[in-house]
Coordinates of C-alpha atoms and ligand atoms in Angstrom, one line a residue:
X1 CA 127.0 95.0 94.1
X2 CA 126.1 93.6 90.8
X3 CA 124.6 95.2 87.8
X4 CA 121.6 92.9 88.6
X5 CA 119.4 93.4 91.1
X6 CA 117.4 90.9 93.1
X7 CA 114.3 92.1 94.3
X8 CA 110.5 89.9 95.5
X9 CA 107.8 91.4 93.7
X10 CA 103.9 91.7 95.2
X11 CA 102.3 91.5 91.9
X12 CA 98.4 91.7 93.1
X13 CA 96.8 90.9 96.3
X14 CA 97.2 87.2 97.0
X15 CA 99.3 86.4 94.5
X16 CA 102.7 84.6 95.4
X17 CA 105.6 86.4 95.7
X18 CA 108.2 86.4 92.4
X19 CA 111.6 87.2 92.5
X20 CA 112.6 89.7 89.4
X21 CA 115.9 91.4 88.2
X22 CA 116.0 95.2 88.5
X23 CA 118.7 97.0 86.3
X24 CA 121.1 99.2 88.6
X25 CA 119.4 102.2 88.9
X26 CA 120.8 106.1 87.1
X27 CA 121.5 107.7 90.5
X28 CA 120.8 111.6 90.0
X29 CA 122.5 114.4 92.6
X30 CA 121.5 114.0 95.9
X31 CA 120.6 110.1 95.5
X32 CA 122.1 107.2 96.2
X33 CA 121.8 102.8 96.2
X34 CA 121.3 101.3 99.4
X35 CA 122.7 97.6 99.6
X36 CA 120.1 96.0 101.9
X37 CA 121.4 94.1 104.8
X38 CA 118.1 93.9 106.6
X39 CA 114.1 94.4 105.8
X40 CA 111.3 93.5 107.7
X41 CA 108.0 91.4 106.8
X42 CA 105.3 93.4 109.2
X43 CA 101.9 93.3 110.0
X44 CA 101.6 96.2 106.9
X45 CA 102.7 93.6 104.5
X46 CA 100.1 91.0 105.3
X47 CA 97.6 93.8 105.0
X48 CA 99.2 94.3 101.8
X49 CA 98.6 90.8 100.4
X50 CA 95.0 90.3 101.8
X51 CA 95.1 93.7 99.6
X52 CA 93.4 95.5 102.3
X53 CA 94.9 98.6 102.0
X54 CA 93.2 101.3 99.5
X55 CA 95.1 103.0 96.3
X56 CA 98.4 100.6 96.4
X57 CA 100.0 101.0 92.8
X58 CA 100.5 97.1 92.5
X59 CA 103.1 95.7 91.5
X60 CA 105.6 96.7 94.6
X61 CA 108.3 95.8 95.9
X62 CA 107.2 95.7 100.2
X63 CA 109.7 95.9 102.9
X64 CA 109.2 99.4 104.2
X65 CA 111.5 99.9 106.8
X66 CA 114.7 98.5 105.8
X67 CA 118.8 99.3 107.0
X68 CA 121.9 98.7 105.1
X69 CA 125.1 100.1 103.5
X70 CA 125.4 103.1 101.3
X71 CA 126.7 101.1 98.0
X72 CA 126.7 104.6 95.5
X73 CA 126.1 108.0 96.5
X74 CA 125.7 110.5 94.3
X75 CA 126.6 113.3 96.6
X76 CA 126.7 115.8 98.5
X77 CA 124.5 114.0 100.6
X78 CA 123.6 115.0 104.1
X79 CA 121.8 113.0 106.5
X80 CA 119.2 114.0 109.2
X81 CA 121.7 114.1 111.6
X82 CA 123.6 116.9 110.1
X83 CA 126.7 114.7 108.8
X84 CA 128.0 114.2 105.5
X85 CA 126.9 110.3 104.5
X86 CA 129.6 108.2 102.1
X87 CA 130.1 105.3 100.4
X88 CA 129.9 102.4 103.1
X89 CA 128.0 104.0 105.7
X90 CA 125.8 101.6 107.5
X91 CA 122.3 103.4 107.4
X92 CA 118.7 103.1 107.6
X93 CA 116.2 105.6 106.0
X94 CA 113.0 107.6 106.6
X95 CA 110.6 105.2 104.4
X96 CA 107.8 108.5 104.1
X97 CA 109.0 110.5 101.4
X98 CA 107.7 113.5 99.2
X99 CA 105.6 115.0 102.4
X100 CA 105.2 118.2 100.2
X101 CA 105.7 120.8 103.1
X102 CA 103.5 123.4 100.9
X103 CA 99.8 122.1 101.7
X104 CA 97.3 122.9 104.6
X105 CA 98.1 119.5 106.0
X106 CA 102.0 120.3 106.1
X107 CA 101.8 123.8 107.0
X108 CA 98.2 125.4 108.4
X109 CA 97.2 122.0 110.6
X110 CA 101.5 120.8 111.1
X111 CA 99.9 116.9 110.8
X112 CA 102.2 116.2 107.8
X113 CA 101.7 112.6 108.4
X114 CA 98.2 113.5 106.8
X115 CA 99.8 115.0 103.5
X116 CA 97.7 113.8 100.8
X117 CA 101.6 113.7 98.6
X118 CA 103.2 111.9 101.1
X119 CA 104.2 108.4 99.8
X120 CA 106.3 105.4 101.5
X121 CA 108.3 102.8 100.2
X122 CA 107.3 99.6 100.4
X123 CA 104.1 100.4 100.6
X124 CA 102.7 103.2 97.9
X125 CA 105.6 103.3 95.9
X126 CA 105.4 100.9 92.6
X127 CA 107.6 98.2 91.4
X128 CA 107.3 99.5 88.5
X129 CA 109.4 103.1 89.3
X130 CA 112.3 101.2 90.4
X131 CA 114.0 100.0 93.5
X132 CA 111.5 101.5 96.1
X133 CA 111.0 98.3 98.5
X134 CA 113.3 96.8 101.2
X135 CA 112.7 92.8 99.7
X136 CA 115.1 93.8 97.6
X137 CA 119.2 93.4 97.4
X138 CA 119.3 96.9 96.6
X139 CA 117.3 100.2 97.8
X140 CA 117.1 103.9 95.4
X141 CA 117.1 106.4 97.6
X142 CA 116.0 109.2 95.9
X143 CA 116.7 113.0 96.3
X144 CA 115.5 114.3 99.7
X145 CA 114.9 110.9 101.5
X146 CA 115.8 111.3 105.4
X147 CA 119.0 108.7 106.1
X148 CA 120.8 108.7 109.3
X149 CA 124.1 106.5 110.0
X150 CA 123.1 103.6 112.4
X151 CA 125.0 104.1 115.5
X152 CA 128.1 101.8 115.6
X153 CA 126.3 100.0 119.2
X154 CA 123.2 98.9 117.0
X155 CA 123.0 96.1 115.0
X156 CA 120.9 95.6 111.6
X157 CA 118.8 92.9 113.6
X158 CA 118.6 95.9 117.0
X159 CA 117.4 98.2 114.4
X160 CA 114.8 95.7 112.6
X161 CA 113.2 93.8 115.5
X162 CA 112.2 97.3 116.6
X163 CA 111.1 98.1 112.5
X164 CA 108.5 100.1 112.2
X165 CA 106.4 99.5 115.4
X166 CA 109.3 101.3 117.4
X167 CA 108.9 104.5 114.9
X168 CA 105.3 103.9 115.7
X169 CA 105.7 103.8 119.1
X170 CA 107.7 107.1 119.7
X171 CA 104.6 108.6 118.2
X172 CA 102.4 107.1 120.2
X173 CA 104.3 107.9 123.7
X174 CA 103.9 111.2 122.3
X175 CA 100.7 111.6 121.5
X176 CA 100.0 109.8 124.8
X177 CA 101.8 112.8 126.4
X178 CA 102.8 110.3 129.0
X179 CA 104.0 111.9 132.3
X180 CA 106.0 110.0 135.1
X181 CA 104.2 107.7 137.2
X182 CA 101.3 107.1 134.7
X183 CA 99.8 103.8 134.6
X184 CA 99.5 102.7 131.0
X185 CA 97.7 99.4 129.1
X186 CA 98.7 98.5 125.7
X187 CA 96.1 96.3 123.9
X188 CA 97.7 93.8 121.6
X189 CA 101.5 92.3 121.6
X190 CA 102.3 93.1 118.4
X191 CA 105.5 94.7 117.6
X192 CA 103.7 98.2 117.8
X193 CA 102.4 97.2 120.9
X194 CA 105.7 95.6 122.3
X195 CA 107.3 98.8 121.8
X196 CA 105.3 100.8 122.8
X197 CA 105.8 98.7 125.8
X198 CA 109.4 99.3 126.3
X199 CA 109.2 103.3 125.3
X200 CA 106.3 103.8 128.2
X201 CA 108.9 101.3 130.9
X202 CA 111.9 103.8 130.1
X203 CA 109.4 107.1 129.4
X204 CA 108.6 106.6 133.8
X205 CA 105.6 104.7 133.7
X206 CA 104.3 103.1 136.7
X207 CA 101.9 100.1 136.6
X208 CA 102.1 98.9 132.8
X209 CA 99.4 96.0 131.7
X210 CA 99.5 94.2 128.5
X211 CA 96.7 92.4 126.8
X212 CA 97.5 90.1 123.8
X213 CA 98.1 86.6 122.6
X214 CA 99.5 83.9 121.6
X215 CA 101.3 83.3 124.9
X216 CA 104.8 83.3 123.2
X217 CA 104.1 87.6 122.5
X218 CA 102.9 87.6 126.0
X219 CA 106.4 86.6 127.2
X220 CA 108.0 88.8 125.1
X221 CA 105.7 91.6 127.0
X222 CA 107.2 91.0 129.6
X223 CA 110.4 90.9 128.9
X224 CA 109.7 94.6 127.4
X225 CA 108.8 96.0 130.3
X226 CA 105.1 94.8 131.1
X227 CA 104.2 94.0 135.1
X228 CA 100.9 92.5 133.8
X229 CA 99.8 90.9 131.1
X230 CA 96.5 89.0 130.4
X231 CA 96.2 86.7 127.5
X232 CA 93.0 87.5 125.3
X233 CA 92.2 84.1 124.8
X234 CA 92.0 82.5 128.3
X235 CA 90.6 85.7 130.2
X236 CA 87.3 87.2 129.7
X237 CA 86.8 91.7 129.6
X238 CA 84.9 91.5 132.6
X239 CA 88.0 89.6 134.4
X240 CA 90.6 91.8 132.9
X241 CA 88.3 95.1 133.8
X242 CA 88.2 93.5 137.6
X243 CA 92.0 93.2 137.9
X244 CA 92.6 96.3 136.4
X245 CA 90.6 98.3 138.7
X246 CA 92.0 95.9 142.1
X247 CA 95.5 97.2 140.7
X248 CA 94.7 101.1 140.0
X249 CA 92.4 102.0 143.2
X250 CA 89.7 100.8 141.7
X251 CA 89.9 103.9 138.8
X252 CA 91.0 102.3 135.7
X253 CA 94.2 103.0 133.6
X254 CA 95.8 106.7 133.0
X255 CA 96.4 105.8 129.5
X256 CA 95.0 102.8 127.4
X257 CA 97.0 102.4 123.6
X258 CA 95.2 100.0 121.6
X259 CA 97.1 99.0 119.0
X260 CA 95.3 95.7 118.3
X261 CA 93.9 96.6 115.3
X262 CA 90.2 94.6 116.6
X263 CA 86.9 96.6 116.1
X264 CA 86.0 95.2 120.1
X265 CA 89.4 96.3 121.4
X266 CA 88.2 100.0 121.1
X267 CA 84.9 98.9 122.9
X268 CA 86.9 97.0 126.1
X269 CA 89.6 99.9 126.3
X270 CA 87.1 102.5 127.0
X271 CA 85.7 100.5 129.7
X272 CA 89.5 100.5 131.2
X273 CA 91.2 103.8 131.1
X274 CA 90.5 106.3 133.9
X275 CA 87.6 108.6 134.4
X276 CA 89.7 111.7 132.7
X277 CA 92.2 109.2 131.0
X278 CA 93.3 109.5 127.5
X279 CA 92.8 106.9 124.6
X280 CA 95.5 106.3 122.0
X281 CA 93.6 104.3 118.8
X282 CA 96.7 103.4 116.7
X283 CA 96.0 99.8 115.9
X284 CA 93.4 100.6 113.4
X285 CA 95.5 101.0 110.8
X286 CA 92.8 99.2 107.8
X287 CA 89.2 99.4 108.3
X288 CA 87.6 96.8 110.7
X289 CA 84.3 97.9 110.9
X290 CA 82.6 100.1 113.5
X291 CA 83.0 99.9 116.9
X292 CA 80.1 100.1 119.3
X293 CA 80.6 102.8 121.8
X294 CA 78.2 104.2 124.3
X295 CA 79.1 107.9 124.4
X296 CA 77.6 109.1 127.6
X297 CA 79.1 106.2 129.3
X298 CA 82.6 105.8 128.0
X299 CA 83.4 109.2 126.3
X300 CA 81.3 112.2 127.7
X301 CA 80.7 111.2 131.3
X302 CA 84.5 109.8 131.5
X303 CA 85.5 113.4 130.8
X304 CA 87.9 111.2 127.9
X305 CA 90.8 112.1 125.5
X306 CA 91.0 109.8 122.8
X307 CA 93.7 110.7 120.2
X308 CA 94.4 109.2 116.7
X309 CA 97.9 108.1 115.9
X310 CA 98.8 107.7 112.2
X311 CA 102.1 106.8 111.0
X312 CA 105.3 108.8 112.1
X313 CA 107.2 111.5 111.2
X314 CA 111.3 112.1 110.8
X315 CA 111.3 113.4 114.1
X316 CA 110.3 110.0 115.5
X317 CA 112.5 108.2 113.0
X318 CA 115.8 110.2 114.2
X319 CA 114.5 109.9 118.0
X320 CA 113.8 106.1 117.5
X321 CA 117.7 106.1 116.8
X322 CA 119.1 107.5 119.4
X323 CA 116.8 105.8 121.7
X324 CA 118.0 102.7 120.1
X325 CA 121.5 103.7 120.4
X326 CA 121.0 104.3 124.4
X327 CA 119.3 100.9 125.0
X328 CA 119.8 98.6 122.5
X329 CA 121.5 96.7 125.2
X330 CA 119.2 96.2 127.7
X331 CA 115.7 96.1 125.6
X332 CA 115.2 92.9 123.7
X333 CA 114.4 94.7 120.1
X334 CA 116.3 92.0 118.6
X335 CA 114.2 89.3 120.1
X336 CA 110.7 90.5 118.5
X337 CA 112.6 89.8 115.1
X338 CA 111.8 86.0 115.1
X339 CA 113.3 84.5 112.4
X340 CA 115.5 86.0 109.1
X341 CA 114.0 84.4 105.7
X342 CA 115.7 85.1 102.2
X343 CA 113.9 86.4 99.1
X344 CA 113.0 83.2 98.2
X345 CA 111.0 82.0 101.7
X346 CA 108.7 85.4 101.6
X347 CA 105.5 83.5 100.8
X348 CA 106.3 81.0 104.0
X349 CA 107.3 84.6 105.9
X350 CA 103.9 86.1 104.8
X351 CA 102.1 83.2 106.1
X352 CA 104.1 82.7 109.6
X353 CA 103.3 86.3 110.0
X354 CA 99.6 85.9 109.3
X355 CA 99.2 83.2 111.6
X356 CA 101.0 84.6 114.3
X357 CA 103.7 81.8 114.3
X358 CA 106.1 84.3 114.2
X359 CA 106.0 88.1 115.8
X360 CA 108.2 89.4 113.0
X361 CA 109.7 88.1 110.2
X362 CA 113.4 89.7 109.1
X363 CA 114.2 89.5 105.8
X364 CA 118.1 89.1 104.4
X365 CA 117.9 89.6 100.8
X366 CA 121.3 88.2 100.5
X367 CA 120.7 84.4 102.1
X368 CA 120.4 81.2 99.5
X369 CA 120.7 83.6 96.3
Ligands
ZN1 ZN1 101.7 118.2 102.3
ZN2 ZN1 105.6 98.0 109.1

């Protein structure tokens, strides 16, 4: 790698994309320079450029899950895995770092994904501090940042087409606490929802239903794993509740995930989990407006569990791995990646994504430069 440094630049909310020169960056102990191979343009980012997310230090470099090869390390440097990293490792990297371990977040409540220190690159780390973003040819990974090697069976484009909605998705199969034979819905065929998908499938799952559009996510539902899927557009919630209750003895769903981010998914998936069911909300990642909910009806009479999900921690990072590294073959990860674009395309990425042309958009910070 150069002494310069390529790197697309978010300058404001709906502002277009620049490309800028970074200098190399001073790597202190315990640090090292990432060469990105592969970033991701996500659902986050176009959050980000509607500037819809609160207290983002603009400018910033996005791109928050990224993978590539350790260029410098300024060692010792250990990874999560326990082994000793080097020069020319192919890795990828916890993007959530400073969690402070010290606060009543971290250590009284253990929900250090709600550590008011934590900050993630890509994402609440500023341009302006260096090379924290994965639109970028090059990544500082500072002291104390959790990398693990990528196993040798999964590729850069295994490892992105998963991104960030497969870290999510551990989490939510957690939270879920999913238990074999369990029927499960996932609201919305994004790539949280299409992983979340494939993690229920191999997790034991029974029955899985999918609701989503356009039809090309739908397909790629199924091919994750889903037995059902109904497309938002062309069915009606009184149709969808109908099936779903011919195809679970007329109960409803064990678990419903609505990761949809829509204020009237929360009001239809309470009307299709089981009486006794739980409710995983992780879609609701910026603020839509309130749902309506009727809460002897759908909450205290349904005897419900409804859980929160936000963000992930490095457990589900490292676990995301070596789930990757099991099935990389036979899950279509790569497929949900659907198209690479270079630094100098992320404005027509940004847009794809917004529409929905495109599930996700992989970004190769080293094509047409
Ligand atoms: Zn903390
Ligand atoms: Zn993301």
């Amino acid at each position: 790698m150069s002494d310069r440094i390529l790197a697309a630049v978010m300058t404001a909310p709906h502002q277009p994309i620049e490309i800028r020169e970074f200098a190399r960056p001073d790597l202190p102990p315990g640090s090292a320079l990432l060469r990105t191979e592969r970033s991701e343009v996500c659902g986050t980012d176009v959050h980000l450029w509607h500037g819809r997310l609160a207290g983002v230090p603009y400018p910033i470099i996005p791109g928050h899950v990224s993978a590539g090869t350790l260029a410098d390390v300024r060692g010792p440097l250990r990874g999560l895995d326990g082994a000793d990293l080097r020069e020319g490792d192919r890795v990828a990297f916890f993007d959530v770092h400073r969690t402070c371990g010290r606060c009543r977040a971290c250590t009284v409540h253990r929900t250090p994904t709600r550590c008011l220190e934590r900050r993630v690159y890509g994402i609440t780390d500023s341009a302006a501090e260096g090379l924290f973003g994965g639109w970028s040819q090059g990544i500082y990974l500072e002291p104390g940042v959790g990398i693990a090697r990528l196993p040798d069976s999964v590729s850069f484009d295994d490892y992105i087409g998963g991104g960030c909605g497969l870290l999510t998705a551990v989490h939510i199969i957690e939270r879920a606490t999913l238990r074999p034979g369990d029927s499960v819905l996932v609201q919305g065929a994004g790539a949280v929802g299409l992983s979340t998908i494939a993690l229920a499938r191999l997790s034991g799952a029974s029955t899985i239903f999918a609701i989503g559009a356009p039809e090309s996510r739908l397909e790629l539902a199924r091919q994750m794993g889903a037995d059902h899927v109904f497309d938002l557009q062309s069915s009606s919630p009184a149709e969808r509740l109908e099936r779903v209750h011919a195809l679970t003895h007329g109960e409803g769903v064990d678990v419903v995930v609505e990761a949809a981010g829509s204020a009237r998914a929360i009001e239809e998936g309470l009307t299709l989990v089981r009486d006794g069911g739980r409710y995983i909300v992780a879609g609701h990642y910026t603020d839509v407006g309130p749902s309506s909910i009727n809460a002897h009806q759908h909450i205290n009479r349904k005897h419900l569990e409804i859980r929160g999900c936000w963000g992930s921690e490095a457990g589900h990072f490292l676990r995301a791995l070596m789930f990757l590294e099991r099935h990389a073959d036979d899950v279509p990860w790569r497929a949900i990646g659907g198209r690479t674009y270079s630094l100098n395309s992320l404005n027509e990425a940004l847009a794809d994504a917004e529409s929905m042309r495109i599930t996700k958009a992989l970004v190769d910070p080293w094509a047409d430069v």
